[in-house]
Tab-separated table of C-alpha atoms in Angstrom:
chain	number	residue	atom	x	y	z
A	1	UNK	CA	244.357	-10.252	171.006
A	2	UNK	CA	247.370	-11.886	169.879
A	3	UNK	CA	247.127	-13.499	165.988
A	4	UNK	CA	249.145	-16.060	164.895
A	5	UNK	CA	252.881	-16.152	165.978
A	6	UNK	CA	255.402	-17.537	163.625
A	7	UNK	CA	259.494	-17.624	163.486
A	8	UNK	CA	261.583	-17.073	162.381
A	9	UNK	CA	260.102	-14.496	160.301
A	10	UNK	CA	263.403	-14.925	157.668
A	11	UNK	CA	265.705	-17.941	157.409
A	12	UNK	CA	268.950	-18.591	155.278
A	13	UNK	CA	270.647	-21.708	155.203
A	14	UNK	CA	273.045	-23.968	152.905
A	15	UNK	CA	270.994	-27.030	151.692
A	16	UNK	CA	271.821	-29.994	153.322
A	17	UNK	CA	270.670	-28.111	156.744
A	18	UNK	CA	267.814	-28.904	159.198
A	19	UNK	CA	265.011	-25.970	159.372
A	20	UNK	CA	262.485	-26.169	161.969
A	21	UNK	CA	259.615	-23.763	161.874
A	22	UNK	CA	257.451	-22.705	164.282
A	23	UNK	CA	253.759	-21.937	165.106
A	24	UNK	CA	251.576	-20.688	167.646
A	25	UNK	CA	248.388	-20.535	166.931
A	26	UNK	CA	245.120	-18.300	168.218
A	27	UNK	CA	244.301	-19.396	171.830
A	28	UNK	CA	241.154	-21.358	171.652
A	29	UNK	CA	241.399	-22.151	167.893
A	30	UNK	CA	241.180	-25.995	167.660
A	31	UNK	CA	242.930	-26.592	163.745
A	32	UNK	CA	246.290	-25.832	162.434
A	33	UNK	CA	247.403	-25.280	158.979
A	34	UNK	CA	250.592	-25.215	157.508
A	35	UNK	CA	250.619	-23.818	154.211
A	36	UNK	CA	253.996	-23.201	151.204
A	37	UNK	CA	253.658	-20.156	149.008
A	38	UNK	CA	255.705	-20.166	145.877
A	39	UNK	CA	254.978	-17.559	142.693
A	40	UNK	CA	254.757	-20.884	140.835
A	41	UNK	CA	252.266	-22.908	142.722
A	42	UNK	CA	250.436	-20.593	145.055
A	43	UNK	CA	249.266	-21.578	148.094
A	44	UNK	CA	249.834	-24.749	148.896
A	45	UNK	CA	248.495	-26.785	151.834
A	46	UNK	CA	250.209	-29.079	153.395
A	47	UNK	CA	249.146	-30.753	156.463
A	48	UNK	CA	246.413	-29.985	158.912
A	49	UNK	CA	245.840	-30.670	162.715
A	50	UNK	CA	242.888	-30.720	164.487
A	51	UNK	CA	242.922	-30.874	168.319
A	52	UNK	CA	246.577	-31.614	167.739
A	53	UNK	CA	246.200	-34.686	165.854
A	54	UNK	CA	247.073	-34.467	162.112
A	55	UNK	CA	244.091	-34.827	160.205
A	56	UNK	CA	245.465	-34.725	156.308
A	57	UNK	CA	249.223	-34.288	155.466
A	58	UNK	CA	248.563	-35.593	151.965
A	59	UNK	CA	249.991	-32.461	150.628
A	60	UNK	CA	253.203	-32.795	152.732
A	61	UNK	CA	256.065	-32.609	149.484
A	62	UNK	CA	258.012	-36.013	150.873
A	63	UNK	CA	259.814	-37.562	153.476
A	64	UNK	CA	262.287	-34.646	154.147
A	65	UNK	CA	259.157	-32.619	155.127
A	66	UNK	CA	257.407	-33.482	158.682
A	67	UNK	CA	255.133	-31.366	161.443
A	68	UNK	CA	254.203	-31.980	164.719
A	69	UNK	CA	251.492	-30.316	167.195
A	70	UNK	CA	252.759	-31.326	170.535
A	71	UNK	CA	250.306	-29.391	172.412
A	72	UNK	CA	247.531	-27.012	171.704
A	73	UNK	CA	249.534	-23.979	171.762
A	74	UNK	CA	252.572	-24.892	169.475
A	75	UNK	CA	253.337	-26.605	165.771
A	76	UNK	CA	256.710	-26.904	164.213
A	77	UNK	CA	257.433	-27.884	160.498
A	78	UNK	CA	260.741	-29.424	159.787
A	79	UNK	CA	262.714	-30.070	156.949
A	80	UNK	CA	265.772	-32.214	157.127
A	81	UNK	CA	267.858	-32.330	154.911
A	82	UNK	CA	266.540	-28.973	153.171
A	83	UNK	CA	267.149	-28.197	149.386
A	84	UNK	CA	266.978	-25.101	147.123
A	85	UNK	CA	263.468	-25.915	146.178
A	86	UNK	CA	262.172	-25.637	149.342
A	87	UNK	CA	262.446	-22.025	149.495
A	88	UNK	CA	259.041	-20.031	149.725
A	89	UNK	CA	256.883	-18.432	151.989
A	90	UNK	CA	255.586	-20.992	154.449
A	91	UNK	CA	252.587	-19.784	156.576
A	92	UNK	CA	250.571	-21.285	159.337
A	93	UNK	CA	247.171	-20.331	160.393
A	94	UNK	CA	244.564	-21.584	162.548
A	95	UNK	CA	240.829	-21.285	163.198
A	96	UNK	CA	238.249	-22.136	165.444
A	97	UNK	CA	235.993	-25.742	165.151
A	98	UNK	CA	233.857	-26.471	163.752
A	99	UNK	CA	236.320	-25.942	160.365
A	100	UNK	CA	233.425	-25.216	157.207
A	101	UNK	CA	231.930	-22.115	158.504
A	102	UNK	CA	235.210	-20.734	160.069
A	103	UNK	CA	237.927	-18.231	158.391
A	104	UNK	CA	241.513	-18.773	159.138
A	105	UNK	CA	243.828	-16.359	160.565
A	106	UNK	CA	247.161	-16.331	158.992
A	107	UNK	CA	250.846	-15.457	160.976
A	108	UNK	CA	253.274	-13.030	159.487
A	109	UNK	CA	254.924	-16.048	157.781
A	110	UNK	CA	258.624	-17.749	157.712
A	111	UNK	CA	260.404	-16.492	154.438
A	112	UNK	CA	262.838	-19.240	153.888
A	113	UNK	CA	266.055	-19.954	151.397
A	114	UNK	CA	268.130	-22.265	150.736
A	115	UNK	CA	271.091	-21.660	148.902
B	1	UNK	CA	239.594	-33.574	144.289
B	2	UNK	CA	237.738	-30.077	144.278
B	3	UNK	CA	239.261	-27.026	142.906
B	4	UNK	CA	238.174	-23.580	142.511
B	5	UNK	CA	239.495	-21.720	139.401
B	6	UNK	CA	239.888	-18.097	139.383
B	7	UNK	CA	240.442	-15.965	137.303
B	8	UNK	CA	242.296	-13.531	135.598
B	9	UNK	CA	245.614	-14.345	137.092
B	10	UNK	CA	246.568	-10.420	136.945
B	11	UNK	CA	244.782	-7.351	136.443
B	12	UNK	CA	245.905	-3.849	135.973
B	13	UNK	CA	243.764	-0.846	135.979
B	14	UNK	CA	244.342	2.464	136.310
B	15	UNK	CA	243.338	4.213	139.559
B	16	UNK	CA	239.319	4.826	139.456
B	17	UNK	CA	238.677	2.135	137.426
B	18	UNK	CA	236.379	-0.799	138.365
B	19	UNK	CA	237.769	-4.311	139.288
B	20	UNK	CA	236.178	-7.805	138.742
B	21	UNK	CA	238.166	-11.300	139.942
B	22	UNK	CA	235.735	-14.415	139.282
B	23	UNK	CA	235.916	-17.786	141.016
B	24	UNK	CA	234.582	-21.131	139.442
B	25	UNK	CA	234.033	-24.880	140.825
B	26	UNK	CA	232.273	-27.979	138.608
B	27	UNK	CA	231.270	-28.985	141.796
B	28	UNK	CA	228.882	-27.474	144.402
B	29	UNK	CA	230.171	-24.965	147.124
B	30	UNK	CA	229.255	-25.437	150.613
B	31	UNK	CA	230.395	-21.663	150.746
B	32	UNK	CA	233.026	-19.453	149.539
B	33	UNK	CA	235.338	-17.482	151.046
B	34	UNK	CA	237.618	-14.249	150.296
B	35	UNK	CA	240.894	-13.216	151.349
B	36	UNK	CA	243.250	-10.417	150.693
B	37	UNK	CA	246.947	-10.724	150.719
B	38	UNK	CA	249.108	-7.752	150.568
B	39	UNK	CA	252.814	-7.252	148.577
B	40	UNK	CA	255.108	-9.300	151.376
B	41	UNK	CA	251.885	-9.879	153.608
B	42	UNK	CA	249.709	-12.289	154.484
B	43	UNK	CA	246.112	-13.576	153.297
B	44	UNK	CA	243.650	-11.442	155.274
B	45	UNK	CA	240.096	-12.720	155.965
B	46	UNK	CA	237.661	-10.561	154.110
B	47	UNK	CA	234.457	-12.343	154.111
B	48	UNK	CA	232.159	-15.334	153.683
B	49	UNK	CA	229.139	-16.324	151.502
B	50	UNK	CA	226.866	-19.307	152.422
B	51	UNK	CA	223.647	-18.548	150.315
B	52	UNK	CA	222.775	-19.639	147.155
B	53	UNK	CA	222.928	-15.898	145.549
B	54	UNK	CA	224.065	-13.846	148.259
B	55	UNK	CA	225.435	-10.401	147.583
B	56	UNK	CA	227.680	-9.057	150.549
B	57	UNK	CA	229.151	-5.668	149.964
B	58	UNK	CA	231.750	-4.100	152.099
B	59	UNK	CA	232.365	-0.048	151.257
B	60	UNK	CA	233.385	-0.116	147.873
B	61	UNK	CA	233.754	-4.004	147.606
B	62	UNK	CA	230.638	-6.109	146.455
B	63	UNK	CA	230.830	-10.071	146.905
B	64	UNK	CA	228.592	-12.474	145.070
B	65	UNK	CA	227.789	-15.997	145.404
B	66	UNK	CA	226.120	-17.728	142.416
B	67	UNK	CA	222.856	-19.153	142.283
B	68	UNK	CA	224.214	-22.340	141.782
B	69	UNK	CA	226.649	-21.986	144.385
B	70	UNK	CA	229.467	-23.180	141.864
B	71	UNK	CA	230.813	-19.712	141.560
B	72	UNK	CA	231.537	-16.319	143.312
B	73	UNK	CA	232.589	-12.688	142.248
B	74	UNK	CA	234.632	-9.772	143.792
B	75	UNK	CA	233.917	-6.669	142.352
B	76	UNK	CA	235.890	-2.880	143.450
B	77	UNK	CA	234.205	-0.274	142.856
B	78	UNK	CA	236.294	2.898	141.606
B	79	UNK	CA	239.817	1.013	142.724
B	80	UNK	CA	242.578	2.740	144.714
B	81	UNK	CA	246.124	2.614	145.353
B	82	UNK	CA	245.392	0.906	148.877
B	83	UNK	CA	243.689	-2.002	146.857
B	84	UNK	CA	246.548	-3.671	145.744
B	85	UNK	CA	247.534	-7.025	146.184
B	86	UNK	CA	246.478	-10.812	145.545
B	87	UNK	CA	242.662	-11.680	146.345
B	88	UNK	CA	241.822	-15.404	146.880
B	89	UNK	CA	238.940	-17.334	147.185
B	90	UNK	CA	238.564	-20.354	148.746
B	91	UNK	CA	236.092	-23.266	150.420
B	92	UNK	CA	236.097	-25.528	152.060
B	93	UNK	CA	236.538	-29.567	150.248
B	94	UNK	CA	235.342	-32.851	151.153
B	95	UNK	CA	237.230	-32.927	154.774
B	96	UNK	CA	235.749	-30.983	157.877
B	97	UNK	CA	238.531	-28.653	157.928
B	98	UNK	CA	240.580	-28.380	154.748
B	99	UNK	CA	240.311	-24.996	153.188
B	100	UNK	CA	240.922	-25.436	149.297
B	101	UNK	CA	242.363	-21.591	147.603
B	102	UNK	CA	242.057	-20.888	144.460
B	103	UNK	CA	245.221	-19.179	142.911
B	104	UNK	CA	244.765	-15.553	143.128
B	105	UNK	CA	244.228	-12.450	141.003
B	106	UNK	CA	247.212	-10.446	141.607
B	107	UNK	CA	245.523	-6.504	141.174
B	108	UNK	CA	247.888	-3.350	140.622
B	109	UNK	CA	246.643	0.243	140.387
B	110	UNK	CA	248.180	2.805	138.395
B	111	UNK	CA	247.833	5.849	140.524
């Protein structure tokens, strides 16, 4: 079975630049995660979808950051314009409803940076 | 909002030698859960623990939930090289799906 897909898997851009990020998650698996690694703050959550809808983005960073789930099958996380702090490891993962009793299954991850 | 503290942050042993990670809440858990993450990888389901108490062990890895359900243990038995890399716990907070990590203990072995 196919896990989560993300890309790119690597990104380099100049800051000022739009980065879009994409997602596919599990067939069948109902909630979406998009998560921000950094060796500073760890793993970082920052908005959730469930059944497509966004359920918490409370840990989205600010304005520049947004994510859509258009249809069951695809996210994308954009960043417009980006800066230098934005790079980390972002990773999506999904897993099957209902969420409390389910693990998540993680993609390869996006390693982005900004320069 | 809930957090789960774990700790150490690091840990380095020397190939053989036992491994312990601990992960603390002030509030109840409704369960806990453990991933692996390797160097440039990603976090890796490893189990779950619902019961107040519960001991799960996997081959040479032993999983506790405590009594209380307000904390949880990882402990490797006899580590090896192949055990390297950052183990989180997590559970899940106040909203139906929002998966709360803790920060990691980042485990080398010295072969």
């Amino acid at each position: 079975d196919a896990g989560v897909i993300q890309s790119p898997r690597h990104e380099v851009t100049e800051m000022g630049q739009e980065v879009t990020l994409r997602c596919k998650p599990i067939s069948g698996h109902d909630y979406l995660f998009w998560y921000r690694q950094t060796m500073m703050r760890g793993l970082e959550l920052l908005i959730y979808f469930n059944n497509n809808v966004p359920i918490d983005d409370s840990g989205m960073p600010e304005d520049r950051f947004s994510a859509k789930m258009p249809n069951a099958s695809f996210s994308t996380l954009k960043i417009q314009p980006s800066e230098p702090r934005d790079s980390a490891v972002y990773f999506c993962a999904s897993s099957l409803g209902p969420g409390r009793s389910q693990p998540q299954h993680f993609g390869d991850g996006t390693r982005l940076s900004i320069l | 909002g809930q957090q789960v503290m774990q700790i150490p942050q690091y840990q380095h042993v020397q190939e053989g030698e036992d491994f312990t990670t601990y992960c603390n809440s002030s509030t109840t858990l409704s369960n806990i859960q453990w991933y692996k993450q390797r160097p440039g990888g990603h976090p890796v389901f490893l189990i779950q623990l619902v019961k107040s108490g519960e001991v799960k062990k996997q081959k040479r890895l032993t999983f506790q939930f405590g009594e209380a359900k307000k904390n949880s243990s990882l402990h490797i038995t006899a580590t090896q090289t192949t055990d390297v890399g950052t183990y989180f716990c997590a559970s899940y907070g106040g909203s139906q799906g929002n998966l709360i990590f803790g920060k990691g203990t980042k485990l080398s072995v010295k072969p």
